Amino acid sequence: PVGDAGNWSVDPFEALVKDGRLYGRGASDMKTAIAAFTAATARFLSEHGPDFGGSISLLITGDEEGAAINGTVKVLDWLQDQHQVIDACLVGEPTNTDTLGDTIKIGRRGSMNSVLTVQGTSGHAAYPQLADNPIHRLMAMLTAIIDTPLDEGTAHFPASQPVVTSIDVGNPVTNVIPATATANFNVRFNDLHSGDSLVALLRQRFDAIGGEYDLAVRVSGEPFLTAPGPLAATVAAAVETVTGRQAEFSTSGGTSDARFIKDHCPIAEFGMINDTAHKADENAAVDDIGTLSEIYQAVLERFFTDSAKG
């Protein structure tokens, strides 16, 4: 979605080119990558014909953000039913931070959405000794997972990071101690944890504070890593051939549909610069779109050449 269209200076669906940049929803994330790969595939087939020794499939889904239950997962199930095996997958997410070619994603952190509700006993603010203030314990519990690191990170992942997104007590007055206090927080976590082991660690920290509480969680994606190997090397070589840059392998950022594909084949992610993704006036340099298509074609050339040798 475009959000509030009034915040855009252009029509988000017009695909306006202005001052060498393409403006519109999806310019960065990630419709230009789809177009770039489609064009790269067309050029590759034009040069090599249909008998190049392999097959190329494009998986384009409209249900990719959030739970994504009606997109990639359904296609993967269908492929499995058809006994189709994927050898490698390149995801066109906008991976680059500052310059096209600076970052290739080889994994992603897990994401856990959490609701922590602490129960107490309401009372008059003038007599706190007669109440059990849940806010104080909620603050202590949040401090226990924020000020003391959950881990130190790994060679490919940063330390797991809790981020508090809201705190609510449902109490607009200053003279009443509320009966409950609730916090919403998200944890982006590395592969030192699974969703289950992370919940156990959080509960251990909360139990040390004491008192009655409830923790509800939803893990939208487990962490994964495709260790640097032939696919990542192929993409990195293509980036260097076209741009002269040596890309960094990274696991930063949010989740993607790669979290579903990782169990089926080696995976790497490479696309546009992500600085305007999901923002008003989302845009991308027109020159970068052409360069990305060249990189994708170089990936195809190298992948199928190496496959033929193997």
PDB file of C-alpha atoms in Angstrom:
ATOM      1  CA  PRO A   1       0.000   0.000   0.000  1.00  0.00           C
ATOM      2  CA  VAL A   2       1.036   3.614  -0.539  1.00  0.00           C
ATOM      3  CA  GLY A   3      -0.017   4.864   2.887  1.00  0.00           C
ATOM      4  CA  ASP A   4      -1.355   8.429   2.807  1.00  0.00           C
ATOM      5  CA  ALA A   5      -1.233   9.397  -0.875  1.00  0.00           C
ATOM      6  CA  GLY A   6      -1.249  13.022   0.247  1.00  0.00           C
ATOM      7  CA  ASN A   7       2.327  12.575   1.464  1.00  0.00           C
ATOM      8  CA  TRP A   8       3.466  11.800  -2.087  1.00  0.00           C
ATOM      9  CA  SER A   9       4.558  14.585  -4.431  1.00  0.00           C
ATOM     10  CA  VAL A  10       3.798  12.303  -7.410  1.00  0.00           C
ATOM     11  CA  ASP A  11       1.138   9.752  -8.315  1.00  0.00           C
ATOM     12  CA  PRO A  12       2.490   6.560  -6.669  1.00  0.00           C
ATOM     13  CA  PHE A  13       1.212   4.442  -9.573  1.00  0.00           C
ATOM     14  CA  GLU A  14       2.274   6.643 -12.494  1.00  0.00           C
ATOM     15  CA  ALA A  15       5.911   5.462 -12.699  1.00  0.00           C
ATOM     16  CA  LEU A  16       7.151   9.001 -13.290  1.00  0.00           C
ATOM     17  CA  VAL A  17      10.747   9.536 -14.408  1.00  0.00           C
ATOM     18  CA  LYS A  18      12.157  12.813 -13.096  1.00  0.00           C
ATOM     19  CA  ASP A  19      15.772  13.959 -12.921  1.00  0.00           C
ATOM     20  CA  GLY A  20      17.056  10.496 -13.768  1.00  0.00           C
ATOM     21  CA  ARG A  21      14.977   8.720 -11.132  1.00  0.00           C
ATOM     22  CA  LEU A  22      11.890   6.516 -11.389  1.00  0.00           C
ATOM     23  CA  TYR A  23       9.209   7.428  -8.825  1.00  0.00           C
ATOM     24  CA  GLY A  24       6.421   5.099  -7.719  1.00  0.00           C
ATOM     25  CA  ARG A  25       5.443   2.402  -5.255  1.00  0.00           C
ATOM     26  CA  GLY A  26       7.759  -0.544  -5.836  1.00  0.00           C
ATOM     27  CA  ALA A  27      10.536   1.455  -7.492  1.00  0.00           C
ATOM     28  CA  SER A  28      12.929   0.285  -4.785  1.00  0.00           C
ATOM     29  CA  ASP A  29      11.041  -2.625  -3.218  1.00  0.00           C
ATOM     30  CA  MET A  30      10.982  -4.571  -5.461  1.00  0.00           C
ATOM     31  CA  LYS A  31       9.139  -4.221  -8.759  1.00  0.00           C
ATOM     32  CA  THR A  32      12.191  -2.856 -10.550  1.00  0.00           C
ATOM     33  CA  ALA A  33      14.061  -6.036  -9.622  1.00  0.00           C
ATOM     34  CA  ILE A  34      11.284  -8.085 -11.238  1.00  0.00           C
ATOM     35  CA  ALA A  35      11.537  -6.000 -14.407  1.00  0.00           C
ATOM     36  CA  ALA A  36      15.341  -6.136 -14.373  1.00  0.00           C
ATOM     37  CA  PHE A  37      15.428  -9.919 -14.011  1.00  0.00           C
ATOM     38  CA  THR A  38      12.740 -10.406 -16.657  1.00  0.00           C
ATOM     39  CA  ALA A  39      14.741  -8.291 -19.103  1.00  0.00           C
ATOM     40  CA  ALA A  40      17.950 -10.127 -18.180  1.00  0.00           C
ATOM     41  CA  THR A  41      16.270 -13.481 -18.796  1.00  0.00           C
ATOM     42  CA  ALA A  42      14.945 -12.304 -22.172  1.00  0.00           C
ATOM     43  CA  ARG A  43      18.440 -11.231 -23.266  1.00  0.00           C
ATOM     44  CA  PHE A  44      19.956 -14.473 -21.986  1.00  0.00           C
ATOM     45  CA  LEU A  45      17.446 -16.596 -23.920  1.00  0.00           C
ATOM     46  CA  SER A  46      17.879 -14.448 -27.022  1.00  0.00           C
ATOM     47  CA  GLU A  47      21.624 -15.086 -26.962  1.00  0.00           C
ATOM     48  CA  HIS A  48      21.591 -18.763 -25.940  1.00  0.00           C
ATOM     49  CA  GLY A  49      18.257 -20.068 -27.188  1.00  0.00           C
ATOM     50  CA  PRO A  50      16.021 -22.495 -25.299  1.00  0.00           C
ATOM     51  CA  ASP A  51      18.613 -25.296 -25.150  1.00  0.00           C
ATOM     52  CA  PHE A  52      21.028 -23.686 -22.693  1.00  0.00           C
ATOM     53  CA  GLY A  53      21.121 -26.698 -20.394  1.00  0.00           C
ATOM     54  CA  GLY A  54      18.731 -25.692 -17.655  1.00  0.00           C
ATOM     55  CA  SER A  55      15.533 -23.876 -16.770  1.00  0.00           C
ATOM     56  CA  ILE A  56      14.664 -20.473 -15.335  1.00  0.00           C
ATOM     57  CA  SER A  57      11.509 -19.789 -13.331  1.00  0.00           C
ATOM     58  CA  LEU A  58      10.215 -16.513 -11.922  1.00  0.00           C
ATOM     59  CA  LEU A  59       8.135 -16.681  -8.744  1.00  0.00           C
ATOM     60  CA  ILE A  60       6.171 -13.443  -8.353  1.00  0.00           C
ATOM     61  CA  THR A  61       3.738 -13.257  -5.441  1.00  0.00           C
ATOM     62  CA  GLY A  62       1.302 -10.650  -4.212  1.00  0.00           C
ATOM     63  CA  ASP A  63       1.280 -12.017  -0.648  1.00  0.00           C
ATOM     64  CA  GLU A  64       4.798 -11.442   0.591  1.00  0.00           C
ATOM     65  CA  GLU A  65       4.672  -9.129   3.614  1.00  0.00           C
ATOM     66  CA  GLY A  66       3.560 -10.325   7.046  1.00  0.00           C
ATOM     67  CA  ALA A  67       2.348 -13.895   7.446  1.00  0.00           C
ATOM     68  CA  ALA A  68       2.465 -14.468   3.654  1.00  0.00           C
ATOM     69  CA  ILE A  69       0.385 -17.639   3.744  1.00  0.00           C
ATOM     70  CA  ASN A  70      -0.987 -17.393   0.197  1.00  0.00           C
ATOM     71  CA  GLY A  71       2.174 -16.689  -1.751  1.00  0.00           C
ATOM     72  CA  THR A  72       5.545 -18.401  -1.916  1.00  0.00           C
ATOM     73  CA  VAL A  73       4.554 -21.143   0.533  1.00  0.00           C
ATOM     74  CA  LYS A  74       1.736 -22.309  -1.733  1.00  0.00           C
ATOM     75  CA  VAL A  75       4.015 -22.348  -4.782  1.00  0.00           C
ATOM     76  CA  LEU A  76       6.676 -24.334  -2.938  1.00  0.00           C
ATOM     77  CA  ASP A  77       4.054 -26.867  -1.868  1.00  0.00           C
ATOM     78  CA  TRP A  78       2.899 -27.177  -5.482  1.00  0.00           C
ATOM     79  CA  LEU A  79       6.473 -27.645  -6.720  1.00  0.00           C
ATOM     80  CA  GLN A  80       6.988 -30.388  -4.168  1.00  0.00           C
ATOM     81  CA  ASP A  81       3.778 -32.105  -5.276  1.00  0.00           C
ATOM     82  CA  GLN A  82       5.049 -31.951  -8.868  1.00  0.00           C
ATOM     83  CA  HIS A  83       8.434 -33.377  -7.807  1.00  0.00           C
ATOM     84  CA  GLN A  84      10.165 -30.230  -9.042  1.00  0.00           C
ATOM     85  CA  VAL A  85      13.566 -29.552  -7.447  1.00  0.00           C
ATOM     86  CA  ILE A  86      15.052 -26.061  -7.199  1.00  0.00           C
ATOM     87  CA  ASP A  87      18.841 -25.899  -7.586  1.00  0.00           C
ATOM     88  CA  ALA A  88      19.273 -22.275  -6.492  1.00  0.00           C
ATOM     89  CA  CYS A  89      17.206 -19.166  -5.845  1.00  0.00           C
ATOM     90  CA  LEU A  90      18.013 -15.477  -6.220  1.00  0.00           C
ATOM     91  CA  VAL A  91      15.586 -13.132  -4.434  1.00  0.00           C
ATOM     92  CA  GLY A  92      15.339  -9.569  -5.735  1.00  0.00           C
ATOM     93  CA  GLU A  93      14.860  -7.799  -2.403  1.00  0.00           C
ATOM     94  CA  PRO A  94      16.453  -4.329  -2.176  1.00  0.00           C
ATOM     95  CA  THR A  95      19.621  -5.368  -0.350  1.00  0.00           C
ATOM     96  CA  ASN A  96      21.950  -2.456  -1.011  1.00  0.00           C
ATOM     97  CA  THR A  97      22.405   0.331   1.521  1.00  0.00           C
ATOM     98  CA  ASP A  98      24.233   3.179  -0.217  1.00  0.00           C
ATOM     99  CA  THR A  99      25.424   1.996  -3.629  1.00  0.00           C
ATOM    100  CA  LEU A 100      24.211  -0.659  -6.036  1.00  0.00           C
ATOM    101  CA  GLY A 101      26.536  -3.586  -5.439  1.00  0.00           C
ATOM    102  CA  ASP A 102      27.477  -2.971  -1.805  1.00  0.00           C
ATOM    103  CA  THR A 103      25.472  -5.792  -0.173  1.00  0.00           C
ATOM    104  CA  ILE A 104      24.374  -9.368  -0.879  1.00  0.00           C
ATOM    105  CA  LYS A 105      22.123 -11.001   1.698  1.00  0.00           C
ATOM    106  CA  ILE A 106      23.006 -14.610   2.564  1.00  0.00           C
ATOM    107  CA  GLY A 107      20.651 -14.991   5.501  1.00  0.00           C
ATOM    108  CA  ARG A 108      18.119 -13.212   7.644  1.00  0.00           C
ATOM    109  CA  ARG A 109      17.467 -12.723  11.318  1.00  0.00           C
ATOM    110  CA  GLY A 110      14.378 -14.261  12.855  1.00  0.00           C
ATOM    111  CA  SER A 111      11.520 -12.028  13.930  1.00  0.00           C
ATOM    112  CA  MET A 112       9.399 -12.475  17.048  1.00  0.00           C
ATOM    113  CA  ASN A 113       6.446 -10.197  17.802  1.00  0.00           C
ATOM    114  CA  SER A 114       5.680 -10.244  21.517  1.00  0.00           C
ATOM    115  CA  VAL A 115       3.063  -8.948  23.945  1.00  0.00           C
ATOM    116  CA  LEU A 116       4.067  -8.872  27.614  1.00  0.00           C
ATOM    117  CA  THR A 117       1.240  -8.268  30.089  1.00  0.00           C
ATOM    118  CA  VAL A 118       2.083  -7.858  33.765  1.00  0.00           C
ATOM    119  CA  GLN A 119      -0.674  -8.310  36.354  1.00  0.00           C
ATOM    120  CA  GLY A 120      -0.768  -6.337  39.573  1.00  0.00           C
ATOM    121  CA  THR A 121      -3.263  -4.911  42.038  1.00  0.00           C
ATOM    122  CA  SER A 122      -4.825  -1.524  41.461  1.00  0.00           C
ATOM    123  CA  GLY A 123      -4.947   1.074  44.187  1.00  0.00           C
ATOM    124  CA  HIS A 124      -4.649   4.729  45.140  1.00  0.00           C
ATOM    125  CA  ALA A 125      -1.411   6.437  44.204  1.00  0.00           C
ATOM    126  CA  ALA A 126      -1.252   7.882  47.732  1.00  0.00           C
ATOM    127  CA  TYR A 127      -1.094   4.358  49.194  1.00  0.00           C
ATOM    128  CA  PRO A 128       1.301   2.412  46.953  1.00  0.00           C
ATOM    129  CA  GLN A 129       2.051  -0.009  49.788  1.00  0.00           C
ATOM    130  CA  LEU A 130      -1.531  -1.263  49.521  1.00  0.00           C
ATOM    131  CA  ALA A 131      -1.256  -1.975  45.775  1.00  0.00           C
ATOM    132  CA  ASP A 132       0.984  -3.975  43.469  1.00  0.00           C
ATOM    133  CA  ASN A 133       2.118  -1.627  40.711  1.00  0.00           C
ATOM    134  CA  PRO A 134       2.535  -3.652  37.487  1.00  0.00           C
ATOM    135  CA  ILE A 135       4.255  -0.774  35.705  1.00  0.00           C
ATOM    136  CA  HIS A 136       7.353  -1.014  37.873  1.00  0.00           C
ATOM    137  CA  ARG A 137       7.708  -4.743  37.225  1.00  0.00           C
ATOM    138  CA  LEU A 138       7.021  -4.279  33.515  1.00  0.00           C
ATOM    139  CA  MET A 139       9.816  -1.708  33.339  1.00  0.00           C
ATOM    140  CA  ALA A 140      12.154  -4.059  35.204  1.00  0.00           C
ATOM    141  CA  MET A 141      11.337  -6.937  32.842  1.00  0.00           C
ATOM    142  CA  LEU A 142      11.949  -4.822  29.749  1.00  0.00           C
ATOM    143  CA  THR A 143      15.190  -3.523  31.238  1.00  0.00           C
ATOM    144  CA  ALA A 144      16.273  -7.123  31.864  1.00  0.00           C
ATOM    145  CA  ILE A 145      16.137  -7.975  28.147  1.00  0.00           C
ATOM    146  CA  ILE A 146      17.380  -4.635  26.807  1.00  0.00           C
ATOM    147  CA  ASP A 147      20.244  -3.626  29.108  1.00  0.00           C
ATOM    148  CA  THR A 148      21.660  -7.160  29.357  1.00  0.00           C
ATOM    149  CA  PRO A 149      22.386  -8.505  25.835  1.00  0.00           C
ATOM    150  CA  LEU A 150      20.555 -11.654  24.792  1.00  0.00           C
ATOM    151  CA  ASP A 151      23.781 -12.807  23.113  1.00  0.00           C
ATOM    152  CA  GLU A 152      26.958 -11.429  21.551  1.00  0.00           C
ATOM    153  CA  GLY A 153      26.152 -12.216  17.923  1.00  0.00           C
ATOM    154  CA  THR A 154      28.052 -14.501  15.538  1.00  0.00           C
ATOM    155  CA  ALA A 155      30.419 -14.205  12.607  1.00  0.00           C
ATOM    156  CA  HIS A 156      27.510 -13.527  10.241  1.00  0.00           C
ATOM    157  CA  PHE A 157      24.830 -12.123  12.575  1.00  0.00           C
ATOM    158  CA  PRO A 158      24.704  -9.129  14.934  1.00  0.00           C
ATOM    159  CA  ALA A 159      23.515  -9.575  18.508  1.00  0.00           C
ATOM    160  CA  SER A 160      19.805 -10.310  18.893  1.00  0.00           C
ATOM    161  CA  GLN A 161      17.933  -7.066  19.451  1.00  0.00           C
ATOM    162  CA  PRO A 162      14.683  -6.444  21.366  1.00  0.00           C
ATOM    163  CA  VAL A 163      12.862  -3.227  20.451  1.00  0.00           C
ATOM    164  CA  VAL A 164       9.910  -1.969  22.518  1.00  0.00           C
ATOM    165  CA  THR A 165       7.223  -0.537  20.232  1.00  0.00           C
ATOM    166  CA  SER A 166       4.481   0.442  22.697  1.00  0.00           C
ATOM    167  CA  ILE A 167       3.537   0.477  26.384  1.00  0.00           C
ATOM    168  CA  ASP A 168      -0.083   0.732  27.527  1.00  0.00           C
ATOM    169  CA  VAL A 169      -1.769   0.754  30.928  1.00  0.00           C
ATOM    170  CA  GLY A 170      -5.220   2.017  29.922  1.00  0.00           C
ATOM    171  CA  ASN A 171      -5.036   4.657  32.631  1.00  0.00           C
ATOM    172  CA  PRO A 172      -5.419   8.365  31.786  1.00  0.00           C
ATOM    173  CA  VAL A 173      -5.344   9.602  35.410  1.00  0.00           C
ATOM    174  CA  THR A 174      -2.474  10.256  37.816  1.00  0.00           C
ATOM    175  CA  ASN A 175      -3.930   9.114  41.132  1.00  0.00           C
ATOM    176  CA  VAL A 176      -4.776   5.481  40.308  1.00  0.00           C
ATOM    177  CA  ILE A 177      -2.331   2.590  40.102  1.00  0.00           C
ATOM    178  CA  PRO A 178      -3.495   0.331  37.243  1.00  0.00           C
ATOM    179  CA  ALA A 179      -4.134  -3.396  37.579  1.00  0.00           C
ATOM    180  CA  THR A 180      -2.240  -4.385  34.427  1.00  0.00           C
ATOM    181  CA  ALA A 181       0.499  -3.010  32.210  1.00  0.00           C
ATOM    182  CA  THR A 182       1.247  -4.216  28.689  1.00  0.00           C
ATOM    183  CA  ALA A 183       4.203  -3.787  26.365  1.00  0.00           C
ATOM    184  CA  ASN A 184       4.545  -4.742  22.715  1.00  0.00           C
ATOM    185  CA  PHE A 185       8.047  -5.534  21.549  1.00  0.00           C
ATOM    186  CA  ASN A 186       9.815  -7.161  18.635  1.00  0.00           C
ATOM    187  CA  VAL A 187      12.991  -9.215  18.765  1.00  0.00           C
ATOM    188  CA  ARG A 188      15.170  -9.648  15.688  1.00  0.00           C
ATOM    189  CA  PHE A 189      17.243 -12.684  16.613  1.00  0.00           C
ATOM    190  CA  ASN A 190      20.223 -14.545  15.202  1.00  0.00           C
ATOM    191  CA  ASP A 191      20.819 -18.240  14.644  1.00  0.00           C
ATOM    192  CA  LEU A 192      22.046 -18.808  18.189  1.00  0.00           C
ATOM    193  CA  HIS A 193      18.335 -19.086  18.956  1.00  0.00           C
ATOM    194  CA  SER A 194      15.197 -20.696  17.627  1.00  0.00           C
ATOM    195  CA  GLY A 195      11.838 -19.139  18.375  1.00  0.00           C
ATOM    196  CA  ASP A 196      11.276 -21.673  21.162  1.00  0.00           C
ATOM    197  CA  SER A 197      14.683 -21.218  22.776  1.00  0.00           C
ATOM    198  CA  LEU A 198      14.304 -17.441  22.637  1.00  0.00           C
ATOM    199  CA  VAL A 199      10.956 -17.632  24.439  1.00  0.00           C
ATOM    200  CA  ALA A 200      12.617 -19.766  27.116  1.00  0.00           C
ATOM    201  CA  LEU A 201      15.375 -17.160  27.546  1.00  0.00           C
ATOM    202  CA  LEU A 202      12.875 -14.305  27.796  1.00  0.00           C
ATOM    203  CA  ARG A 203      10.839 -16.186  30.395  1.00  0.00           C
ATOM    204  CA  GLN A 204      13.993 -16.886  32.383  1.00  0.00           C
ATOM    205  CA  ARG A 205      14.725 -13.151  32.536  1.00  0.00           C
ATOM    206  CA  PHE A 206      11.120 -12.284  33.401  1.00  0.00           C
ATOM    207  CA  ASP A 207      10.849 -14.998  36.062  1.00  0.00           C
ATOM    208  CA  ALA A 208      13.895 -13.520  37.783  1.00  0.00           C
ATOM    209  CA  ILE A 209      11.916 -10.298  38.278  1.00  0.00           C
ATOM    210  CA  GLY A 210       8.979 -12.232  39.702  1.00  0.00           C
ATOM    211  CA  GLY A 211       5.250 -11.691  39.855  1.00  0.00           C
ATOM    212  CA  GLU A 212       2.402 -12.719  37.603  1.00  0.00           C
ATOM    213  CA  TYR A 213       2.716 -12.051  33.882  1.00  0.00           C
ATOM    214  CA  ASP A 214       1.625 -13.374  30.488  1.00  0.00           C
ATOM    215  CA  LEU A 215       3.845 -13.552  27.406  1.00  0.00           C
ATOM    216  CA  ALA A 216       2.220 -14.044  23.989  1.00  0.00           C
ATOM    217  CA  VAL A 217       4.489 -14.400  20.964  1.00  0.00           C
ATOM    218  CA  ARG A 218       4.259 -14.886  17.204  1.00  0.00           C
ATOM    219  CA  VAL A 219       7.379 -15.892  15.308  1.00  0.00           C
ATOM    220  CA  SER A 220       7.011 -14.629  11.740  1.00  0.00           C
ATOM    221  CA  GLY A 221      10.320 -16.121  10.654  1.00  0.00           C
ATOM    222  CA  GLU A 222      13.154 -18.212  12.059  1.00  0.00           C
ATOM    223  CA  PRO A 223      16.745 -17.075  11.434  1.00  0.00           C
ATOM    224  CA  PHE A 224      18.635 -18.743   8.621  1.00  0.00           C
ATOM    225  CA  LEU A 225      22.019 -18.601   6.953  1.00  0.00           C
ATOM    226  CA  THR A 226      23.138 -19.844   3.567  1.00  0.00           C
ATOM    227  CA  ALA A 227      26.862 -20.009   4.279  1.00  0.00           C
ATOM    228  CA  PRO A 228      28.951 -18.335   1.554  1.00  0.00           C
ATOM    229  CA  GLY A 229      29.184 -20.893  -1.241  1.00  0.00           C
ATOM    230  CA  PRO A 230      28.863 -21.254  -5.025  1.00  0.00           C
ATOM    231  CA  LEU A 231      25.644 -19.216  -5.387  1.00  0.00           C
ATOM    232  CA  ALA A 232      26.814 -16.301  -3.249  1.00  0.00           C
ATOM    233  CA  ALA A 233      30.172 -16.396  -5.041  1.00  0.00           C
ATOM    234  CA  THR A 234      28.401 -16.322  -8.412  1.00  0.00           C
ATOM    235  CA  VAL A 235      26.371 -13.259  -7.445  1.00  0.00           C
ATOM    236  CA  ALA A 236      29.422 -11.527  -5.956  1.00  0.00           C
ATOM    237  CA  ALA A 237      31.455 -12.201  -9.106  1.00  0.00           C
ATOM    238  CA  ALA A 238      28.643 -10.827 -11.276  1.00  0.00           C
ATOM    239  CA  VAL A 239      28.446  -7.677  -9.147  1.00  0.00           C
ATOM    240  CA  GLU A 240      32.198  -7.137  -9.394  1.00  0.00           C
ATOM    241  CA  THR A 241      32.239  -7.797 -13.150  1.00  0.00           C
ATOM    242  CA  VAL A 242      29.520  -5.232 -13.847  1.00  0.00           C
ATOM    243  CA  THR A 243      30.220  -2.584 -11.185  1.00  0.00           C
ATOM    244  CA  GLY A 244      33.788  -3.193 -10.052  1.00  0.00           C
ATOM    245  CA  ARG A 245      32.564  -3.363  -6.454  1.00  0.00           C
ATOM    246  CA  GLN A 246      33.184  -6.115  -3.928  1.00  0.00           C
ATOM    247  CA  ALA A 247      29.870  -6.736  -2.195  1.00  0.00           C
ATOM    248  CA  GLU A 248      29.612  -7.457   1.517  1.00  0.00           C
ATOM    249  CA  PHE A 249      27.772 -10.594   2.615  1.00  0.00           C
ATOM    250  CA  SER A 250      25.152  -9.587   5.178  1.00  0.00           C
ATOM    251  CA  THR A 251      22.200 -10.858   7.222  1.00  0.00           C
ATOM    252  CA  SER A 252      20.887  -7.432   8.258  1.00  0.00           C
ATOM    253  CA  GLY A 253      17.427  -6.009   7.712  1.00  0.00           C
ATOM    254  CA  GLY A 254      13.967  -7.496   8.011  1.00  0.00           C
ATOM    255  CA  THR A 255      12.553 -10.830   6.963  1.00  0.00           C
ATOM    256  CA  SER A 256      11.781 -11.849   3.383  1.00  0.00           C
ATOM    257  CA  ASP A 257      10.282 -14.784   1.512  1.00  0.00           C
ATOM    258  CA  ALA A 258      13.751 -16.288   1.514  1.00  0.00           C
ATOM    259  CA  ARG A 259      12.727 -17.643   4.928  1.00  0.00           C
ATOM    260  CA  PHE A 260      10.460 -20.111   3.122  1.00  0.00           C
ATOM    261  CA  ILE A 261      12.804 -21.009   0.269  1.00  0.00           C
ATOM    262  CA  LYS A 262      15.865 -21.671   2.457  1.00  0.00           C
ATOM    263  CA  ASP A 263      14.697 -25.225   3.206  1.00  0.00           C
ATOM    264  CA  HIS A 264      14.546 -26.077  -0.496  1.00  0.00           C
ATOM    265  CA  CYS A 265      17.816 -24.799  -1.983  1.00  0.00           C
ATOM    266  CA  PRO A 266      20.781 -22.428  -1.572  1.00  0.00           C
ATOM    267  CA  ILE A 267      19.591 -18.839  -1.620  1.00  0.00           C
ATOM    268  CA  ALA A 268      21.001 -15.340  -2.033  1.00  0.00           C
ATOM    269  CA  GLU A 269      19.303 -11.959  -2.174  1.00  0.00           C
ATOM    270  CA  PHE A 270      20.302  -9.005  -4.313  1.00  0.00           C
ATOM    271  CA  GLY A 271      18.346  -6.050  -5.645  1.00  0.00           C
ATOM    272  CA  MET A 272      18.080  -2.272  -5.598  1.00  0.00           C
ATOM    273  CA  ILE A 273      19.154   0.291  -2.992  1.00  0.00           C
ATOM    274  CA  ASN A 274      16.689   0.209  -0.093  1.00  0.00           C
ATOM    275  CA  ASP A 275      16.826   3.789   1.204  1.00  0.00           C
ATOM    276  CA  THR A 276      13.310   4.730   0.030  1.00  0.00           C
ATOM    277  CA  ALA A 277      11.541   1.364   0.385  1.00  0.00           C
ATOM    278  CA  HIS A 278       8.034   1.696   1.908  1.00  0.00           C
ATOM    279  CA  LYS A 279       8.385   5.504   1.994  1.00  0.00           C
ATOM    280  CA  ALA A 280       6.411   8.249   0.296  1.00  0.00           C
ATOM    281  CA  ASP A 281       8.020   9.238  -3.022  1.00  0.00           C
ATOM    282  CA  GLU A 282       9.739   5.847  -3.255  1.00  0.00           C
ATOM    283  CA  ASN A 283      12.243   6.073  -6.097  1.00  0.00           C
ATOM    284  CA  ALA A 284      15.275   4.523  -7.764  1.00  0.00           C
ATOM    285  CA  ALA A 285      17.947   5.750 -10.144  1.00  0.00           C
ATOM    286  CA  VAL A 286      17.084   4.766 -13.715  1.00  0.00           C
ATOM    287  CA  ASP A 287      20.739   3.936 -14.377  1.00  0.00           C
ATOM    288  CA  ASP A 288      20.730   1.528 -11.429  1.00  0.00           C
ATOM    289  CA  ILE A 289      17.791  -0.379 -12.902  1.00  0.00           C
ATOM    290  CA  GLY A 290      19.762  -1.024 -16.078  1.00  0.00           C
ATOM    291  CA  THR A 291      22.862  -1.944 -14.104  1.00  0.00           C
ATOM    292  CA  LEU A 292      20.871  -4.373 -11.951  1.00  0.00           C
ATOM    293  CA  SER A 293      19.594  -6.080 -15.095  1.00  0.00           C
ATOM    294  CA  GLU A 294      23.179  -6.431 -16.335  1.00  0.00           C
ATOM    295  CA  ILE A 295      24.175  -7.999 -13.012  1.00  0.00           C
ATOM    296  CA  TYR A 296      21.290 -10.461 -13.206  1.00  0.00           C
ATOM    297  CA  GLN A 297      22.298 -11.462 -16.717  1.00  0.00           C
ATOM    298  CA  ALA A 298      25.884 -11.958 -15.546  1.00  0.00           C
ATOM    299  CA  VAL A 299      24.548 -14.205 -12.761  1.00  0.00           C
ATOM    300  CA  LEU A 300      22.678 -16.316 -15.323  1.00  0.00           C
ATOM    301  CA  GLU A 301      25.736 -16.556 -17.572  1.00  0.00           C
ATOM    302  CA  ARG A 302      27.988 -17.660 -14.718  1.00  0.00           C
ATOM    303  CA  PHE A 303      25.458 -19.987 -13.107  1.00  0.00           C
ATOM    304  CA  PHE A 304      24.700 -21.993 -16.222  1.00  0.00           C
ATOM    305  CA  THR A 305      28.323 -21.991 -17.387  1.00  0.00           C
ATOM    306  CA  ASP A 306      29.438 -23.370 -14.025  1.00  0.00           C
ATOM    307  CA  SER A 307      26.568 -25.884 -14.036  1.00  0.00           C
ATOM    308  CA  ALA A 308      27.634 -27.142 -17.456  1.00  0.00           C
ATOM    309  CA  LYS A 309      31.210 -27.562 -16.218  1.00  0.00           C
ATOM    310  CA  GLY A 310      30.000 -29.381 -13.100  1.00  0.00           C
TER     311      GLY A 310
END
